[in-house]
């Protein structure tokens, strides 16, 4: 009896092992082939190869294309550029107005004057009313500075003359050496620069009066053996508005192009205060 009980578990173990071996040898039954079966398997394989990002983004709308993004960026850049340009223009206009007001308060060019032009005709400040004027003080015996500055003044006038929409500018040369620069000397000198350049001279008192009005310093140096001398004087080109008011001035460092640009801005901003 004891022997039978010990053999039975061994027989059960052997049967279980054989059953497991038999199951492992079995092949799964072939699935029936249906129409579209191969496509179904292919779709399954493709789906199994897709990553999480591809699978998850397949149903989501795509963002704007590269061309659209570039167009939007360009439009934003143009808008910002326009705003910046408008602010810069407004700032420059305000700065110009403040400069003009400060120059007017300096009381330069106040009062009238009485001089003779290079044709011998009497001239006063009222004769230039309604005109833009560029005025320079110097003398005909000046070796280099005066010719250079007058040539620059003439270049400005020619630049502005080339723009039909702008009003004409009258170039004026006032001597600070009335002892040598009489009417005839002024006539010979101005014709070498511009046909409309107007030379003004007068007595020593008349020249002193107009020079003080425009805050122009001048002083004659000692004479040499030939009775020649140099006149030390202020170097600046003055701009007068059609109201006859001193509007701006330009030193030697300003180029003809810079001066012309400044005159254009003054012309654009000009509003007569005389009515």
PDB file of C-alpha atoms in Angstrom:
ATOM      1  CA  UNK A   1       0.000   0.000   0.000  1.00  0.00           C
ATOM      2  CA  UNK A   2       2.803   2.374   0.833  1.00  0.00           C
ATOM      3  CA  UNK A   3       4.508   1.538  -2.425  1.00  0.00           C
ATOM      4  CA  UNK A   4       1.398   2.407  -4.434  1.00  0.00           C
ATOM      5  CA  UNK A   5       1.058   5.805  -2.779  1.00  0.00           C
ATOM      6  CA  UNK A   6       4.651   6.688  -3.597  1.00  0.00           C
ATOM      7  CA  UNK A   7       4.395   5.647  -7.253  1.00  0.00           C
ATOM      8  CA  UNK A   8       1.192   7.603  -7.990  1.00  0.00           C
ATOM      9  CA  UNK A   9       2.657  11.078  -7.582  1.00  0.00           C
ATOM     10  CA  UNK A  10       5.505  10.154  -9.839  1.00  0.00           C
ATOM     11  CA  UNK A  11       3.074   8.987 -12.545  1.00  0.00           C
ATOM     12  CA  UNK A  12       1.115  12.236 -12.283  1.00  0.00           C
ATOM     13  CA  UNK A  13       4.329  14.257 -12.687  1.00  0.00           C
ATOM     14  CA  UNK A  14       5.345  12.299 -15.748  1.00  0.00           C
ATOM     15  CA  UNK A  15       1.967  12.825 -17.391  1.00  0.00           C
ATOM     16  CA  UNK A  16       2.069  16.541 -16.733  1.00  0.00           C
ATOM     17  CA  UNK A  17       5.521  16.851 -18.308  1.00  0.00           C
ATOM     18  CA  UNK A  18       4.448  15.016 -21.429  1.00  0.00           C
ATOM     19  CA  UNK A  19       1.368  17.188 -21.741  1.00  0.00           C
ATOM     20  CA  UNK A  20       3.432  20.336 -21.564  1.00  0.00           C
ATOM     21  CA  UNK A  21       5.805  18.979 -24.204  1.00  0.00           C
ATOM     22  CA  UNK A  22       2.936  18.173 -26.475  1.00  0.00           C
ATOM     23  CA  UNK A  23       1.444  21.614 -26.134  1.00  0.00           C
ATOM     24  CA  UNK A  24       4.722  23.238 -27.054  1.00  0.00           C
ATOM     25  CA  UNK A  25       4.853  21.266 -30.279  1.00  0.00           C
ATOM     26  CA  UNK A  26       1.447  22.436 -31.412  1.00  0.00           C
ATOM     27  CA  UNK A  27       1.348  25.228 -34.071  1.00  0.00           C
ATOM     28  CA  UNK A  28      -1.286  27.929 -33.983  1.00  0.00           C
ATOM     29  CA  UNK A  29      -4.004  27.353 -36.527  1.00  0.00           C
ATOM     30  CA  UNK A  30      -3.633  29.387 -39.695  1.00  0.00           C
ATOM     31  CA  UNK A  31      -5.993  32.347 -39.832  1.00  0.00           C
ATOM     32  CA  UNK A  32      -8.399  32.312 -42.728  1.00  0.00           C
ATOM     33  CA  UNK A  33      -7.351  34.706 -45.571  1.00  0.00           C
ATOM     34  CA  UNK A  34      -9.971  37.362 -46.149  1.00  0.00           C
ATOM     35  CA  UNK A  35     -10.187  40.107 -48.785  1.00  0.00           C
ATOM     36  CA  UNK A  36      -7.998  42.967 -47.678  1.00  0.00           C
ATOM     37  CA  UNK A  37      -6.297  40.793 -45.140  1.00  0.00           C
ATOM     38  CA  UNK A  38      -2.819  41.608 -46.410  1.00  0.00           C
ATOM     39  CA  UNK A  39      -3.586  45.356 -46.333  1.00  0.00           C
ATOM     40  CA  UNK A  40      -4.899  44.929 -42.799  1.00  0.00           C
ATOM     41  CA  UNK A  41      -1.655  43.274 -41.707  1.00  0.00           C
ATOM     42  CA  UNK A  42       0.370  45.993 -43.466  1.00  0.00           C
ATOM     43  CA  UNK A  43      -1.587  48.709 -41.686  1.00  0.00           C
ATOM     44  CA  UNK A  44      -1.045  46.980 -38.395  1.00  0.00           C
ATOM     45  CA  UNK A  45       2.689  46.771 -39.047  1.00  0.00           C
ATOM     46  CA  UNK A  46       2.889  50.469 -39.997  1.00  0.00           C
ATOM     47  CA  UNK A  47       0.899  51.463 -36.960  1.00  0.00           C
ATOM     48  CA  UNK A  48       3.161  49.452 -34.737  1.00  0.00           C
ATOM     49  CA  UNK A  49       6.240  51.201 -36.170  1.00  0.00           C
ATOM     50  CA  UNK A  50       4.943  54.766 -35.567  1.00  0.00           C
ATOM     51  CA  UNK A  51       6.407  56.579 -32.588  1.00  0.00           C
ATOM     52  CA  UNK A  52       4.298  58.187 -29.916  1.00  0.00           C
ATOM     53  CA  UNK A  53       4.725  61.680 -31.410  1.00  0.00           C
ATOM     54  CA  UNK A  54       3.624  60.567 -34.886  1.00  0.00           C
ATOM     55  CA  UNK A  55       0.747  58.609 -33.636  1.00  0.00           C
ATOM     56  CA  UNK A  56      -0.419  61.307 -31.313  1.00  0.00           C
ATOM     57  CA  UNK A  57      -0.021  64.213 -33.812  1.00  0.00           C
ATOM     58  CA  UNK A  58      -1.758  62.569 -36.731  1.00  0.00           C
ATOM     59  CA  UNK A  59      -5.109  64.033 -35.823  1.00  0.00           C
ATOM     60  CA  UNK A  60      -3.931  67.526 -34.751  1.00  0.00           C
ATOM     61  CA  UNK A  61      -3.998  70.592 -37.094  1.00  0.00           C
ATOM     62  CA  UNK A  62      -0.590  71.686 -38.406  1.00  0.00           C
ATOM     63  CA  UNK A  63       0.842  75.152 -37.556  1.00  0.00           C
ATOM     64  CA  UNK A  64       1.446  77.999 -40.086  1.00  0.00           C
ATOM     65  CA  UNK A  65       3.975  77.320 -42.803  1.00  0.00           C
ATOM     66  CA  UNK A  66       7.394  78.902 -43.134  1.00  0.00           C
ATOM     67  CA  UNK A  67       6.222  81.378 -45.763  1.00  0.00           C
ATOM     68  CA  UNK A  68       3.403  82.606 -43.530  1.00  0.00           C
ATOM     69  CA  UNK A  69       5.716  83.006 -40.572  1.00  0.00           C
ATOM     70  CA  UNK A  70       8.194  85.001 -42.679  1.00  0.00           C
ATOM     71  CA  UNK A  71       5.403  87.225 -43.985  1.00  0.00           C
ATOM     72  CA  UNK A  72       4.134  87.942 -40.481  1.00  0.00           C
ATOM     73  CA  UNK A  73       7.665  88.697 -39.285  1.00  0.00           C
ATOM     74  CA  UNK A  74       8.233  91.095 -42.194  1.00  0.00           C
ATOM     75  CA  UNK A  75       4.947  92.899 -41.521  1.00  0.00           C
ATOM     76  CA  UNK A  76       5.791  93.299 -37.850  1.00  0.00           C
ATOM     77  CA  UNK A  77       9.261  94.579 -38.727  1.00  0.00           C
ATOM     78  CA  UNK A  78       7.836  97.113 -41.189  1.00  0.00           C
ATOM     79  CA  UNK A  79       5.331  98.319 -38.613  1.00  0.00           C
ATOM     80  CA  UNK A  80       7.975  98.771 -35.937  1.00  0.00           C
ATOM     81  CA  UNK A  81      10.252 100.514 -38.431  1.00  0.00           C
ATOM     82  CA  UNK A  82       7.480 102.947 -39.349  1.00  0.00           C
ATOM     83  CA  UNK A  83       6.815 103.762 -35.709  1.00  0.00           C
ATOM     84  CA  UNK A  84      10.530 104.308 -35.062  1.00  0.00           C
ATOM     85  CA  UNK A  85      10.832 106.599 -38.101  1.00  0.00           C
ATOM     86  CA  UNK A  86       7.793 108.631 -37.050  1.00  0.00           C
ATOM     87  CA  UNK A  87       9.159 109.074 -33.527  1.00  0.00           C
ATOM     88  CA  UNK A  88      12.555 110.067 -34.877  1.00  0.00           C
ATOM     89  CA  UNK A  89      11.002 112.628 -37.238  1.00  0.00           C
ATOM     90  CA  UNK A  90       8.910 114.096 -34.437  1.00  0.00           C
ATOM     91  CA  UNK A  91      11.939 114.260 -32.154  1.00  0.00           C
ATOM     92  CA  UNK A  92      14.007 116.006 -34.822  1.00  0.00           C
ATOM     93  CA  UNK A  93      11.185 118.477 -35.462  1.00  0.00           C
ATOM     94  CA  UNK A  94      10.924 119.286 -31.758  1.00  0.00           C
ATOM     95  CA  UNK A  95      14.691 119.708 -31.474  1.00  0.00           C
ATOM     96  CA  UNK A  96      14.671 122.059 -34.470  1.00  0.00           C
ATOM     97  CA  UNK A  97      11.880 124.154 -32.949  1.00  0.00           C
ATOM     98  CA  UNK A  98      13.703 124.399 -29.636  1.00  0.00           C
ATOM     99  CA  UNK A  99      16.927 125.447 -31.391  1.00  0.00           C
ATOM    100  CA  UNK A 100      15.108 128.089 -33.440  1.00  0.00           C
ATOM    101  CA  UNK A 101      13.413 129.499 -30.356  1.00  0.00           C
ATOM    102  CA  UNK A 102      16.716 129.636 -28.472  1.00  0.00           C
ATOM    103  CA  UNK A 103      18.387 131.454 -31.378  1.00  0.00           C
ATOM    104  CA  UNK A 104      15.563 133.978 -31.561  1.00  0.00           C
ATOM    105  CA  UNK A 105      15.887 134.690 -27.873  1.00  0.00           C
ATOM    106  CA  UNK A 106      19.568 135.431 -28.457  1.00  0.00           C
ATOM    107  CA  UNK A 107      18.383 138.566 -30.327  1.00  0.00           C
ATOM    108  CA  UNK A 108      20.689 138.021 -33.311  1.00  0.00           C
ATOM    109  CA  UNK A 109      19.946 140.070 -36.415  1.00  0.00           C
ATOM    110  CA  UNK A 110      17.546 142.427 -34.665  1.00  0.00           C
ATOM    111  CA  UNK A 111      17.020 145.878 -36.072  1.00  0.00           C
ATOM    112  CA  UNK A 112      17.542 147.241 -39.566  1.00  0.00           C
ATOM    113  CA  UNK A 113      20.656 148.037 -41.597  1.00  0.00           C
ATOM    114  CA  UNK A 114      21.544 150.309 -44.479  1.00  0.00           C
ATOM    115  CA  UNK A 115      24.225 149.236 -46.979  1.00  0.00           C
ATOM    116  CA  UNK A 116      25.088 149.433 -50.679  1.00  0.00           C
ATOM    117  CA  UNK A 117      25.032 146.419 -52.971  1.00  0.00           C
ATOM    118  CA  UNK A 118      27.749 145.743 -55.573  1.00  0.00           C
ATOM    119  CA  UNK A 119      25.736 147.721 -58.129  1.00  0.00           C
ATOM    120  CA  UNK A 120      25.611 150.805 -55.947  1.00  0.00           C
ATOM    121  CA  UNK A 121      21.952 150.465 -54.915  1.00  0.00           C
ATOM    122  CA  UNK A 122      20.890 151.120 -51.316  1.00  0.00           C
ATOM    123  CA  UNK A 123      19.798 147.999 -49.448  1.00  0.00           C
ATOM    124  CA  UNK A 124      18.036 147.540 -46.143  1.00  0.00           C
ATOM    125  CA  UNK A 125      16.681 144.565 -44.253  1.00  0.00           C
ATOM    126  CA  UNK A 126      13.170 145.020 -45.585  1.00  0.00           C
ATOM    127  CA  UNK A 127      14.425 144.430 -49.150  1.00  0.00           C
ATOM    128  CA  UNK A 128      14.861 140.732 -48.317  1.00  0.00           C
ATOM    129  CA  UNK A 129      11.437 140.255 -46.753  1.00  0.00           C
ATOM    130  CA  UNK A 130       9.711 137.215 -48.202  1.00  0.00           C
ATOM    131  CA  UNK A 131      12.988 135.519 -49.172  1.00  0.00           C
ATOM    132  CA  UNK A 132      15.182 132.899 -47.580  1.00  0.00           C
ATOM    133  CA  UNK A 133      18.669 134.377 -47.200  1.00  0.00           C
ATOM    134  CA  UNK A 134      22.071 132.785 -46.625  1.00  0.00           C
ATOM    135  CA  UNK A 135      24.482 135.471 -45.436  1.00  0.00           C
ATOM    136  CA  UNK A 136      28.233 135.399 -44.910  1.00  0.00           C
ATOM    137  CA  UNK A 137      30.541 138.069 -43.465  1.00  0.00           C
ATOM    138  CA  UNK A 138      34.106 138.280 -44.827  1.00  0.00           C
ATOM    139  CA  UNK A 139      36.418 140.344 -47.034  1.00  0.00           C
ATOM    140  CA  UNK A 140      37.685 140.160 -50.575  1.00  0.00           C
ATOM    141  CA  UNK A 141      41.381 140.001 -49.681  1.00  0.00           C
ATOM    142  CA  UNK A 142      40.899 136.886 -47.579  1.00  0.00           C
ATOM    143  CA  UNK A 143      43.431 134.306 -48.801  1.00  0.00           C
ATOM    144  CA  UNK A 144      41.535 131.041 -48.243  1.00  0.00           C
ATOM    145  CA  UNK A 145      38.778 130.851 -45.618  1.00  0.00           C
ATOM    146  CA  UNK A 146      36.353 133.318 -47.189  1.00  0.00           C
ATOM    147  CA  UNK A 147      36.597 131.842 -50.711  1.00  0.00           C
ATOM    148  CA  UNK A 148      36.049 128.358 -49.293  1.00  0.00           C
ATOM    149  CA  UNK A 149      33.036 129.390 -47.214  1.00  0.00           C
ATOM    150  CA  UNK A 150      31.482 131.373 -50.047  1.00  0.00           C
ATOM    151  CA  UNK A 151      31.956 128.424 -52.379  1.00  0.00           C
ATOM    152  CA  UNK A 152      30.216 126.200 -49.824  1.00  0.00           C
ATOM    153  CA  UNK A 153      27.373 128.705 -49.528  1.00  0.00           C
ATOM    154  CA  UNK A 154      26.997 128.718 -53.313  1.00  0.00           C
ATOM    155  CA  UNK A 155      26.921 124.911 -53.383  1.00  0.00           C
ATOM    156  CA  UNK A 156      24.038 124.972 -50.909  1.00  0.00           C
ATOM    157  CA  UNK A 157      22.135 127.450 -53.083  1.00  0.00           C
ATOM    158  CA  UNK A 158      22.691 125.320 -56.180  1.00  0.00           C
ATOM    159  CA  UNK A 159      21.539 122.185 -54.410  1.00  0.00           C
ATOM    160  CA  UNK A 160      18.325 123.893 -53.388  1.00  0.00           C
ATOM    161  CA  UNK A 161      17.866 125.458 -56.834  1.00  0.00           C
ATOM    162  CA  UNK A 162      17.880 121.953 -58.304  1.00  0.00           C
ATOM    163  CA  UNK A 163      14.654 121.155 -56.422  1.00  0.00           C
ATOM    164  CA  UNK A 164      11.776 122.951 -58.179  1.00  0.00           C
ATOM    165  CA  UNK A 165       9.418 122.601 -55.222  1.00  0.00           C
ATOM    166  CA  UNK A 166      11.594 124.725 -52.928  1.00  0.00           C
ATOM    167  CA  UNK A 167      11.558 128.534 -52.751  1.00  0.00           C
ATOM    168  CA  UNK A 168      14.675 130.347 -53.969  1.00  0.00           C
ATOM    169  CA  UNK A 169      17.457 131.273 -51.562  1.00  0.00           C
ATOM    170  CA  UNK A 170      19.245 134.608 -51.847  1.00  0.00           C
ATOM    171  CA  UNK A 171      23.024 134.408 -51.232  1.00  0.00           C
ATOM    172  CA  UNK A 172      24.503 137.537 -49.593  1.00  0.00           C
ATOM    173  CA  UNK A 173      28.128 138.498 -48.881  1.00  0.00           C
ATOM    174  CA  UNK A 174      28.730 141.346 -46.393  1.00  0.00           C
ATOM    175  CA  UNK A 175      32.218 142.790 -46.134  1.00  0.00           C
ATOM    176  CA  UNK A 176      33.947 143.487 -42.822  1.00  0.00           C
ATOM    177  CA  UNK A 177      36.691 145.434 -44.617  1.00  0.00           C
ATOM    178  CA  UNK A 178      34.950 148.586 -45.925  1.00  0.00           C
ATOM    179  CA  UNK A 179      38.293 150.395 -46.330  1.00  0.00           C
ATOM    180  CA  UNK A 180      39.245 148.227 -49.306  1.00  0.00           C
ATOM    181  CA  UNK A 181      35.945 146.623 -50.292  1.00  0.00           C
ATOM    182  CA  UNK A 182      34.094 149.401 -52.068  1.00  0.00           C
ATOM    183  CA  UNK A 183      31.305 148.859 -54.589  1.00  0.00           C
ATOM    184  CA  UNK A 184      33.655 148.179 -57.508  1.00  0.00           C
ATOM    185  CA  UNK A 185      35.773 145.697 -55.532  1.00  0.00           C
ATOM    186  CA  UNK A 186      32.661 143.829 -54.396  1.00  0.00           C
ATOM    187  CA  UNK A 187      31.357 143.680 -57.971  1.00  0.00           C
ATOM    188  CA  UNK A 188      34.587 142.109 -59.230  1.00  0.00           C
ATOM    189  CA  UNK A 189      34.621 139.593 -56.390  1.00  0.00           C
ATOM    190  CA  UNK A 190      31.054 138.247 -56.306  1.00  0.00           C
ATOM    191  CA  UNK A 191      30.857 137.535 -60.046  1.00  0.00           C
ATOM    192  CA  UNK A 192      33.321 134.657 -59.632  1.00  0.00           C
ATOM    193  CA  UNK A 193      30.920 132.678 -57.405  1.00  0.00           C
ATOM    194  CA  UNK A 194      27.256 132.887 -58.389  1.00  0.00           C
ATOM    195  CA  UNK A 195      25.229 135.205 -60.672  1.00  0.00           C
ATOM    196  CA  UNK A 196      22.784 135.953 -57.852  1.00  0.00           C
ATOM    197  CA  UNK A 197      25.366 136.448 -55.090  1.00  0.00           C
ATOM    198  CA  UNK A 198      24.781 139.935 -53.700  1.00  0.00           C
ATOM    199  CA  UNK A 199      27.729 141.853 -52.253  1.00  0.00           C
ATOM    200  CA  UNK A 200      27.015 144.475 -49.577  1.00  0.00           C
ATOM    201  CA  UNK A 201      29.352 147.207 -48.355  1.00  0.00           C
ATOM    202  CA  UNK A 202      29.119 150.637 -46.793  1.00  0.00           C
ATOM    203  CA  UNK A 203      30.856 153.067 -44.529  1.00  0.00           C
ATOM    204  CA  UNK A 204      32.847 151.896 -41.514  1.00  0.00           C
ATOM    205  CA  UNK A 205      29.932 152.870 -39.240  1.00  0.00           C
ATOM    206  CA  UNK A 206      27.338 151.073 -41.364  1.00  0.00           C
ATOM    207  CA  UNK A 207      29.438 147.890 -41.501  1.00  0.00           C
ATOM    208  CA  UNK A 208      30.019 148.071 -37.742  1.00  0.00           C
ATOM    209  CA  UNK A 209      26.276 148.401 -37.140  1.00  0.00           C
ATOM    210  CA  UNK A 210      25.248 145.363 -39.186  1.00  0.00           C
ATOM    211  CA  UNK A 211      28.125 143.318 -37.741  1.00  0.00           C
ATOM    212  CA  UNK A 212      27.050 144.110 -34.177  1.00  0.00           C
ATOM    213  CA  UNK A 213      23.479 143.166 -35.056  1.00  0.00           C
ATOM    214  CA  UNK A 214      24.573 139.675 -36.127  1.00  0.00           C
ATOM    215  CA  UNK A 215      27.160 139.317 -33.373  1.00  0.00           C
ATOM    216  CA  UNK A 216      30.011 139.193 -35.881  1.00  0.00           C
ATOM    217  CA  UNK A 217      33.471 139.903 -34.505  1.00  0.00           C
ATOM    218  CA  UNK A 218      36.121 141.402 -36.788  1.00  0.00           C
ATOM    219  CA  UNK A 219      39.443 143.154 -36.287  1.00  0.00           C
ATOM    220  CA  UNK A 220      42.001 144.356 -38.836  1.00  0.00           C
ATOM    221  CA  UNK A 221      45.563 143.225 -38.256  1.00  0.00           C
ATOM    222  CA  UNK A 222      48.750 145.268 -38.686  1.00  0.00           C
ATOM    223  CA  UNK A 223      49.727 146.427 -42.178  1.00  0.00           C
ATOM    224  CA  UNK A 224      52.854 145.143 -43.894  1.00  0.00           C
ATOM    225  CA  UNK A 225      55.235 147.117 -46.158  1.00  0.00           C
ATOM    226  CA  UNK A 226      52.721 146.820 -49.022  1.00  0.00           C
ATOM    227  CA  UNK A 227      49.946 148.221 -46.822  1.00  0.00           C
ATOM    228  CA  UNK A 228      48.289 144.806 -46.908  1.00  0.00           C
ATOM    229  CA  UNK A 229      46.631 143.302 -43.842  1.00  0.00           C
ATOM    230  CA  UNK A 230      44.466 140.437 -42.730  1.00  0.00           C
ATOM    231  CA  UNK A 231      41.108 140.892 -41.008  1.00  0.00           C
ATOM    232  CA  UNK A 232      40.358 138.449 -38.234  1.00  0.00           C
ATOM    233  CA  UNK A 233      36.614 137.777 -38.090  1.00  0.00           C
ATOM    234  CA  UNK A 234      33.878 135.352 -37.100  1.00  0.00           C
ATOM    235  CA  UNK A 235      33.265 132.506 -39.545  1.00  0.00           C
ATOM    236  CA  UNK A 236      29.636 131.521 -39.925  1.00  0.00           C
ATOM    237  CA  UNK A 237      26.882 131.311 -42.531  1.00  0.00           C
ATOM    238  CA  UNK A 238      23.595 132.799 -41.324  1.00  0.00           C
ATOM    239  CA  UNK A 239      20.128 131.685 -42.380  1.00  0.00           C
ATOM    240  CA  UNK A 240      17.330 134.281 -42.402  1.00  0.00           C
ATOM    241  CA  UNK A 241      13.684 133.324 -42.793  1.00  0.00           C
ATOM    242  CA  UNK A 242      11.219 135.122 -45.109  1.00  0.00           C
ATOM    243  CA  UNK A 243      10.195 137.131 -42.047  1.00  0.00           C
ATOM    244  CA  UNK A 244      13.715 138.542 -41.975  1.00  0.00           C
ATOM    245  CA  UNK A 245      14.441 136.777 -38.698  1.00  0.00           C
ATOM    246  CA  UNK A 246      17.692 135.035 -37.876  1.00  0.00           C
ATOM    247  CA  UNK A 247      16.835 131.325 -37.983  1.00  0.00           C
ATOM    248  CA  UNK A 248      20.080 129.328 -37.854  1.00  0.00           C
ATOM    249  CA  UNK A 249      23.822 129.493 -38.414  1.00  0.00           C
ATOM    250  CA  UNK A 250      26.467 127.071 -39.716  1.00  0.00           C
ATOM    251  CA  UNK A 251      30.153 126.921 -38.833  1.00  0.00           C
ATOM    252  CA  UNK A 252      33.089 125.667 -40.873  1.00  0.00           C
ATOM    253  CA  UNK A 253      32.549 122.066 -39.808  1.00  0.00           C
ATOM    254  CA  UNK A 254      29.172 121.863 -41.551  1.00  0.00           C
ATOM    255  CA  UNK A 255      29.249 120.565 -45.112  1.00  0.00           C
ATOM    256  CA  UNK A 256      27.172 121.931 -47.989  1.00  0.00           C
ATOM    257  CA  UNK A 257      24.985 118.822 -47.871  1.00  0.00           C
ATOM    258  CA  UNK A 258      24.345 119.213 -44.145  1.00  0.00           C
ATOM    259  CA  UNK A 259      23.499 122.884 -44.519  1.00  0.00           C
ATOM    260  CA  UNK A 260      21.131 122.170 -47.410  1.00  0.00           C
ATOM    261  CA  UNK A 261      19.358 119.509 -45.341  1.00  0.00           C
ATOM    262  CA  UNK A 262      18.965 121.970 -42.469  1.00  0.00           C
ATOM    263  CA  UNK A 263      17.567 124.676 -44.763  1.00  0.00           C
ATOM    264  CA  UNK A 264      15.042 122.199 -46.178  1.00  0.00           C
ATOM    265  CA  UNK A 265      13.848 121.336 -42.670  1.00  0.00           C
ATOM    266  CA  UNK A 266      13.492 125.000 -41.784  1.00  0.00           C
ATOM    267  CA  UNK A 267      11.531 125.587 -44.970  1.00  0.00           C
ATOM    268  CA  UNK A 268       9.195 122.708 -44.191  1.00  0.00           C
ATOM    269  CA  UNK A 269       8.594 123.891 -40.638  1.00  0.00           C
ATOM    270  CA  UNK A 270       8.311 127.607 -41.434  1.00  0.00           C
ATOM    271  CA  UNK A 271       5.202 129.472 -40.312  1.00  0.00           C
ATOM    272  CA  UNK A 272       5.253 133.241 -40.679  1.00  0.00           C
ATOM    273  CA  UNK A 273       4.919 135.164 -37.428  1.00  0.00           C
ATOM    274  CA  UNK A 274       4.276 138.476 -39.180  1.00  0.00           C
ATOM    275  CA  UNK A 275       0.972 137.544 -40.733  1.00  0.00           C
TER     276      UNK A 275
END
